[in-house]
Coordinates of C-alpha atoms and ligand atoms in Angstrom, one line a residue:
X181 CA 30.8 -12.4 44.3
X182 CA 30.0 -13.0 40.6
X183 CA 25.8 -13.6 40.7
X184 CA 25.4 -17.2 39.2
X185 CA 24.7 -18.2 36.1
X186 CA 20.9 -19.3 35.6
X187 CA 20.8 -23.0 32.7
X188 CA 19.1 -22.3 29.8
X189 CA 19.2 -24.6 26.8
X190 CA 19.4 -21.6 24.3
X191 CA 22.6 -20.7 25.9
X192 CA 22.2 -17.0 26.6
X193 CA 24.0 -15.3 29.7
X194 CA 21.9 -14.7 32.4
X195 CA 22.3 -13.9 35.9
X196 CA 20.1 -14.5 39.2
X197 CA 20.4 -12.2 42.1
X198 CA 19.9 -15.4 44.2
X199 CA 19.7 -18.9 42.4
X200 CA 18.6 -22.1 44.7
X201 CA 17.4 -25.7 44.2
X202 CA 15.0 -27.5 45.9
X203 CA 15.3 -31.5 46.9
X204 CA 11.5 -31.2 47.9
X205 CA 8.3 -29.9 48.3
X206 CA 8.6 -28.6 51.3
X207 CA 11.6 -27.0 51.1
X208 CA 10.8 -25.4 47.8
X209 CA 7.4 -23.9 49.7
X210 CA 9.9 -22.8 52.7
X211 CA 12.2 -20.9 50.1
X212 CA 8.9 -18.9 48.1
X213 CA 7.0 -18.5 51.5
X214 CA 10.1 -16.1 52.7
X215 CA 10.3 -14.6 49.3
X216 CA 7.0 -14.1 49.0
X217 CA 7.2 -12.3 52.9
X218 CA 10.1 -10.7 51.9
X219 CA 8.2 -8.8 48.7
X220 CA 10.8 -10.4 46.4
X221 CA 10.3 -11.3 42.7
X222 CA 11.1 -15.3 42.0
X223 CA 11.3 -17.4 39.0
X224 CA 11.3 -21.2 39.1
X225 CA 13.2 -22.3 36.1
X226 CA 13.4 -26.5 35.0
X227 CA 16.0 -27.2 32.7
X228 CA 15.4 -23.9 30.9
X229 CA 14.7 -25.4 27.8
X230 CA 11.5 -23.1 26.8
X231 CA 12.2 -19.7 27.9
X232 CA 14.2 -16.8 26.5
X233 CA 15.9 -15.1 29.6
X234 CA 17.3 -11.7 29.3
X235 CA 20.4 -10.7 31.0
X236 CA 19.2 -10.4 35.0
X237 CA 16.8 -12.1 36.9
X238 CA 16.0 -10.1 39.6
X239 CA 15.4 -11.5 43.2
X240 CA 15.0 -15.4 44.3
X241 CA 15.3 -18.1 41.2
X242 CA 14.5 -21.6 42.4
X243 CA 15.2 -24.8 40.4
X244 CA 13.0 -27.5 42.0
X245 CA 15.0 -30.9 41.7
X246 CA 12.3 -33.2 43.3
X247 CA 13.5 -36.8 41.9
X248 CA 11.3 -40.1 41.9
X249 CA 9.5 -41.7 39.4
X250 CA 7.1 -44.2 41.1
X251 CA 4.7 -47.0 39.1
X252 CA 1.9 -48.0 40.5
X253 CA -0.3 -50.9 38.3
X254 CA -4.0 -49.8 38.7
X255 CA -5.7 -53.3 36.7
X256 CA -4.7 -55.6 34.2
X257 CA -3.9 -52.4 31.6
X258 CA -3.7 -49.2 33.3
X259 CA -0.1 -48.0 35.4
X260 CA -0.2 -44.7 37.2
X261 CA 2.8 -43.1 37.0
X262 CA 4.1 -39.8 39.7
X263 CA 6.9 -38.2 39.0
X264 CA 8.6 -35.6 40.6
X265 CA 9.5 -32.4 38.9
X266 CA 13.0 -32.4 38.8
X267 CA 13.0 -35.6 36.6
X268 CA 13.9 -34.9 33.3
X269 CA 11.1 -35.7 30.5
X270 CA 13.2 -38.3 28.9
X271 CA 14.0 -40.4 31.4
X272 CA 10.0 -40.3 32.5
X273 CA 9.3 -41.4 28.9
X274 CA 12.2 -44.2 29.2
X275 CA 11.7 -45.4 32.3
X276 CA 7.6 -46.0 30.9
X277 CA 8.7 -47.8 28.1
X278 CA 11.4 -49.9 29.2
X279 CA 9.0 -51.2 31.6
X280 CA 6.7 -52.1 28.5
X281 CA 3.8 -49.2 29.2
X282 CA 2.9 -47.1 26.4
X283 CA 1.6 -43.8 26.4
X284 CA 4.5 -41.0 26.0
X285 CA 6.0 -42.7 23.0
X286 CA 5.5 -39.7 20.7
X287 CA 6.5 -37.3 23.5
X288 CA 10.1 -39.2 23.2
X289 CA 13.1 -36.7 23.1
X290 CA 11.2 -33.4 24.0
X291 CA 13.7 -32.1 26.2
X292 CA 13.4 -30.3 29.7
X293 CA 11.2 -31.3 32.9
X294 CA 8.9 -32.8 34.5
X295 CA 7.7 -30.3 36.3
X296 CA 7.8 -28.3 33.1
X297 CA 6.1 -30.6 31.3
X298 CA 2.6 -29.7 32.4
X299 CA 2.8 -25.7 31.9
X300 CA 2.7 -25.7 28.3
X301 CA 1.5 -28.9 27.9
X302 CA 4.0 -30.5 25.6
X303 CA 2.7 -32.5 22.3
X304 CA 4.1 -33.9 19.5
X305 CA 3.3 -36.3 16.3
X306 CA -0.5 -36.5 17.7
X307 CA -0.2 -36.4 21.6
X308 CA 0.1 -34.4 23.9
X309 CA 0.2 -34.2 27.6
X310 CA -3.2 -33.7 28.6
X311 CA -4.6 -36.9 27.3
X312 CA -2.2 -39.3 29.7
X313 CA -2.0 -36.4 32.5
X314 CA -4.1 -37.5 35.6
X315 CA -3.3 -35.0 38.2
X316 CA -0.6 -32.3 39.4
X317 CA 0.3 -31.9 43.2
X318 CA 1.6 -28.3 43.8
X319 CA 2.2 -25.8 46.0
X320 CA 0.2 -23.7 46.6
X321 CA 1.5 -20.3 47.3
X322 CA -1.9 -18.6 48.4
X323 CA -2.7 -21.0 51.1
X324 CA 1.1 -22.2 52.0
X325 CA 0.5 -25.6 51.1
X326 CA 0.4 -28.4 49.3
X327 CA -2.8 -29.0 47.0
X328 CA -3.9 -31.4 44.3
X329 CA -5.2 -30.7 40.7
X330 CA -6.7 -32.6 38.3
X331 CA -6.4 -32.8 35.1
X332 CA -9.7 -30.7 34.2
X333 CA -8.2 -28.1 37.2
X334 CA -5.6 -27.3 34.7
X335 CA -7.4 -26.1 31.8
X336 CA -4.8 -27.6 29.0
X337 CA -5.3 -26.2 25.8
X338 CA -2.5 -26.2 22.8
X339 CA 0.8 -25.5 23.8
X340 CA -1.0 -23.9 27.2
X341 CA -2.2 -24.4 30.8
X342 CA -3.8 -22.5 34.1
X343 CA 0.3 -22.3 34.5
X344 CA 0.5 -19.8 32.0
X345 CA -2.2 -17.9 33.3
X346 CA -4.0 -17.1 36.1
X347 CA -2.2 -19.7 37.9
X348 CA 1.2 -18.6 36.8
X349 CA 2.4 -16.9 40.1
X350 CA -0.1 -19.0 42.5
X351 CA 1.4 -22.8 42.0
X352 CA 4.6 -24.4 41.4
X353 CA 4.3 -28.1 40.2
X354 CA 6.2 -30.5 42.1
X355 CA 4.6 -34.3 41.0
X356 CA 3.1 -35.1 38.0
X357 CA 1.0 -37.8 37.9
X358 CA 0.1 -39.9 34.7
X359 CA -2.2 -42.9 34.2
X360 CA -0.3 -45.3 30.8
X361 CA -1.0 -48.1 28.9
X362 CA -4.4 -47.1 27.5
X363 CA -3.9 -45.5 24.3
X364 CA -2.9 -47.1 21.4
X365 CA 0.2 -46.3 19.5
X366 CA -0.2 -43.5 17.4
X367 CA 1.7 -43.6 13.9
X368 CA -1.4 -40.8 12.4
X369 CA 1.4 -38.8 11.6
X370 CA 2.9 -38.7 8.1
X371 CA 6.7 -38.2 9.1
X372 CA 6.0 -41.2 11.6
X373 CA 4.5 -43.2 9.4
X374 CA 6.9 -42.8 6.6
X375 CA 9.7 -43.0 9.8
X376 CA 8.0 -46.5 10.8
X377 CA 8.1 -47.7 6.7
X378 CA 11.4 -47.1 5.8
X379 CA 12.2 -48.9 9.3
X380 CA 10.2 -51.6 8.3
X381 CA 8.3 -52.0 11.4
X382 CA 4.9 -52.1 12.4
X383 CA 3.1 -49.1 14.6
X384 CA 4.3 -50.5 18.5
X385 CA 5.0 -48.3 21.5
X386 CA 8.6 -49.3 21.1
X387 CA 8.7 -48.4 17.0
X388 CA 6.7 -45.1 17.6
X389 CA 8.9 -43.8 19.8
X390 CA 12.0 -45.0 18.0
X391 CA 10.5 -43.4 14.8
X392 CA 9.8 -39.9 16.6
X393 CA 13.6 -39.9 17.7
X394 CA 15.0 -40.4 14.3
X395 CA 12.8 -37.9 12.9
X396 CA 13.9 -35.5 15.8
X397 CA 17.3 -36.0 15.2
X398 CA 17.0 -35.0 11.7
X399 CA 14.6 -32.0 12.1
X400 CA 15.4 -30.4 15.4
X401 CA 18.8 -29.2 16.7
X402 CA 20.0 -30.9 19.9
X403 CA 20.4 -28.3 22.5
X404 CA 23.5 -30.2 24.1
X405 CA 25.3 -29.2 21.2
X406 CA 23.9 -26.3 19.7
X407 CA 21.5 -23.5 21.8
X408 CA 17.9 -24.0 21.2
X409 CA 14.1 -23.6 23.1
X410 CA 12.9 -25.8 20.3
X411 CA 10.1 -23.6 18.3
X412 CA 10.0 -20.4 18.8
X413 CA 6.6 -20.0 17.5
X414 CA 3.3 -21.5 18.2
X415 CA 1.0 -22.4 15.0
X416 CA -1.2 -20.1 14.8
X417 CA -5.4 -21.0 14.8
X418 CA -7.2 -19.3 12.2
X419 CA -11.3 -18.8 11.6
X420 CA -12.4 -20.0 8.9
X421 CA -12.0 -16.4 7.0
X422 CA -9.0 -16.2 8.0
X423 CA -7.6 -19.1 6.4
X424 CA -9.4 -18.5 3.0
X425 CA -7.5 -15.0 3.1
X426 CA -4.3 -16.6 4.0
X427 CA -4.8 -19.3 1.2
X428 CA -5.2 -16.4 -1.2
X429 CA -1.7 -15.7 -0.7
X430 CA 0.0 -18.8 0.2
X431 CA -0.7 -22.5 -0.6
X432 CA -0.9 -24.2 2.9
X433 CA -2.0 -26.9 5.0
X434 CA -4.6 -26.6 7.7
X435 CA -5.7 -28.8 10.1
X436 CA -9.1 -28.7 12.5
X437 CA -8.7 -28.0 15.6
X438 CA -12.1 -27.7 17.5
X439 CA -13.2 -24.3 15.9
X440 CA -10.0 -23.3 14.2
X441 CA -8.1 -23.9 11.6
X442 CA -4.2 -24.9 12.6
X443 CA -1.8 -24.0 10.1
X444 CA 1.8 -24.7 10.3
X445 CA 4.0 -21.3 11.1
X446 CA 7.3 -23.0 10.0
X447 CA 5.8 -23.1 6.2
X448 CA 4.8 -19.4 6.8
X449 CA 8.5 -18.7 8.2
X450 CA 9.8 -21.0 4.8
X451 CA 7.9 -19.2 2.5
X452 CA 8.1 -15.2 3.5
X453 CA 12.3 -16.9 3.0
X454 CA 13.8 -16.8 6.6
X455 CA 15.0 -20.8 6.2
X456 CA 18.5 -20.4 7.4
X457 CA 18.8 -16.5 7.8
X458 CA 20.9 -15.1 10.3
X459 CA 21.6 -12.1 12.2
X460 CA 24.6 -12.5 14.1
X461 CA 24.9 -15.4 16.6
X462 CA 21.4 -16.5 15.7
X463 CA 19.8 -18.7 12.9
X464 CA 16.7 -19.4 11.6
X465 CA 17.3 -23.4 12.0
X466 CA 17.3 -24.8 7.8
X467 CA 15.7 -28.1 8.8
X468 CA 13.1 -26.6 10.8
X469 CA 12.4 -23.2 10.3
X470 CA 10.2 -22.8 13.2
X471 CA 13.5 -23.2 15.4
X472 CA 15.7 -20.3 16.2
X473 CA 19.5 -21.6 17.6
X474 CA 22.2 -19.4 19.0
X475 CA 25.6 -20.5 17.7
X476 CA 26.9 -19.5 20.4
X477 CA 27.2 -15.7 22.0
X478 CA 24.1 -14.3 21.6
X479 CA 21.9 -12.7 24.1
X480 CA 18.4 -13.0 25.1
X481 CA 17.9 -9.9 23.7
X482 CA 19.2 -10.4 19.9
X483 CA 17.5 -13.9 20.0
X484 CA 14.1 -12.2 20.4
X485 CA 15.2 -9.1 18.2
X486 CA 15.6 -11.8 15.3
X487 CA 12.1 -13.3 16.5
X488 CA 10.5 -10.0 15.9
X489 CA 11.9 -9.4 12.7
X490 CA 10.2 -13.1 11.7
X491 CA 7.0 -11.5 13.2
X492 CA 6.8 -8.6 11.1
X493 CA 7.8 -9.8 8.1
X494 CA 5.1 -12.7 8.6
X495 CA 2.7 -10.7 9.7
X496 CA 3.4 -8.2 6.5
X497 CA 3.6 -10.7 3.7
X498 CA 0.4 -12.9 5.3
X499 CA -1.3 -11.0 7.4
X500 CA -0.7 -13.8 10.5
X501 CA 0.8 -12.5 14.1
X502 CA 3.2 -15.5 15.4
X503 CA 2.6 -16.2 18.8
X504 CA 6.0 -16.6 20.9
X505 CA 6.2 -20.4 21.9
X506 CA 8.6 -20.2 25.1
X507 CA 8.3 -17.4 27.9
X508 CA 9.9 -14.6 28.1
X509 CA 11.5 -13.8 31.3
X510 CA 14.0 -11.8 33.4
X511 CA 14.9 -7.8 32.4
X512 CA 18.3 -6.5 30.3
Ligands
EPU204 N1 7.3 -26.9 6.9 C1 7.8 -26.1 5.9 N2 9.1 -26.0 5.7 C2 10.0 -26.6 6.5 C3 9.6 -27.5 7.5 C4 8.2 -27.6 7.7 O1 7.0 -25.5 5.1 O2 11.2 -26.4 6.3 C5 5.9 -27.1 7.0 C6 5.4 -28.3 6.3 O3 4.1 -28.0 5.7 C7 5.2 -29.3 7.4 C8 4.7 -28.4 8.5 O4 5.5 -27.3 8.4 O5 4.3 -30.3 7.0 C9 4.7 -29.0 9.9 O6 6.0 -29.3 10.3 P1 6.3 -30.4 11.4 O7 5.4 -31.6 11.2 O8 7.8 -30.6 11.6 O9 5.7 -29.8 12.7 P2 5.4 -28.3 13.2 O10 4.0 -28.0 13.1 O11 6.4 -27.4 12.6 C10 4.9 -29.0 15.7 C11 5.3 -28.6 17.1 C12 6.7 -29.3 17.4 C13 6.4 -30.8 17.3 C14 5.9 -31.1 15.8 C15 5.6 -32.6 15.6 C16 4.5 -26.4 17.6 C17 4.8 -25.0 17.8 N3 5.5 -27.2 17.2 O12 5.8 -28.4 14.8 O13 7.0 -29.1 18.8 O14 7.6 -31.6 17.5 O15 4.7 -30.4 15.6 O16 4.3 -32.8 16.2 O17 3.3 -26.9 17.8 C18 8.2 -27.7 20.2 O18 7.1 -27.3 20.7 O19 9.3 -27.2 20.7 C19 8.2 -28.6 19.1 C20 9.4 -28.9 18.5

């Protein structure tokens, strides 16, 4: 029998020695606990929307598809919101909003999971994640059970979690729970607010997140129709020094981040001249250079082969080392 296919969003063959989903929690610990007895490697993949898979995954590949998304109203404000991981984003961010609760208007249209959601902690236009992100419930594959995190527990930093790290192997996610309607909109971003003036609206939960679509849909490929993790490359955080050496050699914008400096990589990508180059199946996207899409064939392999040519030449012309955005998983 033909090993099944594993979903990605960039649209690169893989195969799983074993794939499986999982309708709950418990069953979802069952399958890992045997793996784990059994010595076996496992993955758990969402929607597959941020990793670059090479051609196998060896051993057991789980795809939790825990559904629910429950609201709870805390006071005359606040709503807590639990999720399960198998809910996609969208329809977490929809669901909020059609109910009237703000929050996770700017996170509109980031696709994937749920229960992806939390591991890299996804941000965009000003927001991200951690600042609406009460809680995770997981399992907890060191004590064979189900534990509780909290928000501090999961040390989010940009574009990065405990998930990523030390807790990478030891807990799957399997509800996320949010607390909405506190913060106000945020419009702080120039391409929103530009977005929001040509609409001719004022900055609402509603018009926010209908402003981050449309500037989505223009800047970003949509991975039902053409292969993409979103960007493939985090911005990098500069000292201080290093951005005066870097601004030496290319006129860019930097922004504070606590003791860095956080300067976007797709104007590095744009200026060393990778805006639409291609190598085969792949492209550096021409809206977005920070985007690499697969037209359709390529393997995990020549998508991070094009990546690392980016790298170098980046890290040649600027001095800068690009950090990968999605993970990297499974062997060729
Ligand atoms: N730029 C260029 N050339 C271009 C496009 C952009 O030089 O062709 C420069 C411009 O200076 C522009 C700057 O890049 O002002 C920043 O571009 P943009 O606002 O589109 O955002 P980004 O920094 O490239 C980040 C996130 C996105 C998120 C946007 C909006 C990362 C790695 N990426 O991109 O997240 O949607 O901000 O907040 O932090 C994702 O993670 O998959 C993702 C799409």
């Amino acid at each position: 029998m033909k090993s099944p296919a594993v979903p990605n969003t960039l649209r690169v063959s893989c195969r799983a020695d074993d794939f499986r989903t999982a309708g709950s929690a418990n069953e979802l610990g069952d399958l890992l606990a045997k793996a784990d007895a059994r010595g076996d490697p496992t993955t758990v993949i969402g929607q597959g929307s941020n990793v670059v898979l090479r051609a196998r995954l060896p051993g057991l590949v789980v795809q939790p598809r825990i559904r629910g998304l429950v609201f709870e109203r805390l006071d005359e404000r606040r709503w807590r919101l639990v999720a399960g991981a198998g809910e996609t984003w969208q329809e977490a961010v929809r669901a909020s909003l059609g109910r009237g609760i703000g929050g996770l208007e700017n996170l509109t249209l980031i696709p994937g999971s749920v229960g992806a959601a939390p591991v890299q902690n996804i941000g965009a236009y000003g927001r991200e994640l951690a600042q609406v992100l009460e809680s995770v419930t997981v399992v907890d594959r060191e004590r064979h059970r189900l534990a509780t995190l909290s928000a501090n527990e999961c040390a989010f930093r940009y574009r990065d979690s405990r998930f990523k790290d030390d807790g990478a192997q030891r807990y799957v996610i399997v509800y996320v729970s949010l607390v909405l309607g506190v913060l106000c909109a945020n419009a702080s971003y120039p391409d929103i607010r530009r977005e929001l003036g040509s609409m001719g609206a004022a900055a609402g939960h509603g018009s926010v997140a209908e402003a981050v679509a449309r500037v989505r849909r223009r800047k970003l490929p949509d991975p039902r129709r053409i292969g993409n993790v979103g960007s493939f490359f985090k911005n990098p955080r500069l000292t201080a020094a290093q951005l005066d050496a870097l601004r030496g050699l290319v006129d860019v914008d930097a922004y504070v981040d606590g003791d860095r400096f956080k300067v976007p990589a797709a104007r590095l990508v744009d200026r060393a001249g990778w805006k639409g180059a291609r190598q085969g199946a792949v492209q550096v996207w021409p809206r977005q250079p920070l985007v690499l899409v697969n037209h359709g064939g390529a393997s995990g392999r020549e998508v991070l082969a094009m990546a690392q040519c980016v790298r170098d030449d980046v890290a040649a012309k600027y001095g800068v080392q690009l950090e990968l955005e999605p993970a990297v998983k499974g062997v060729d």
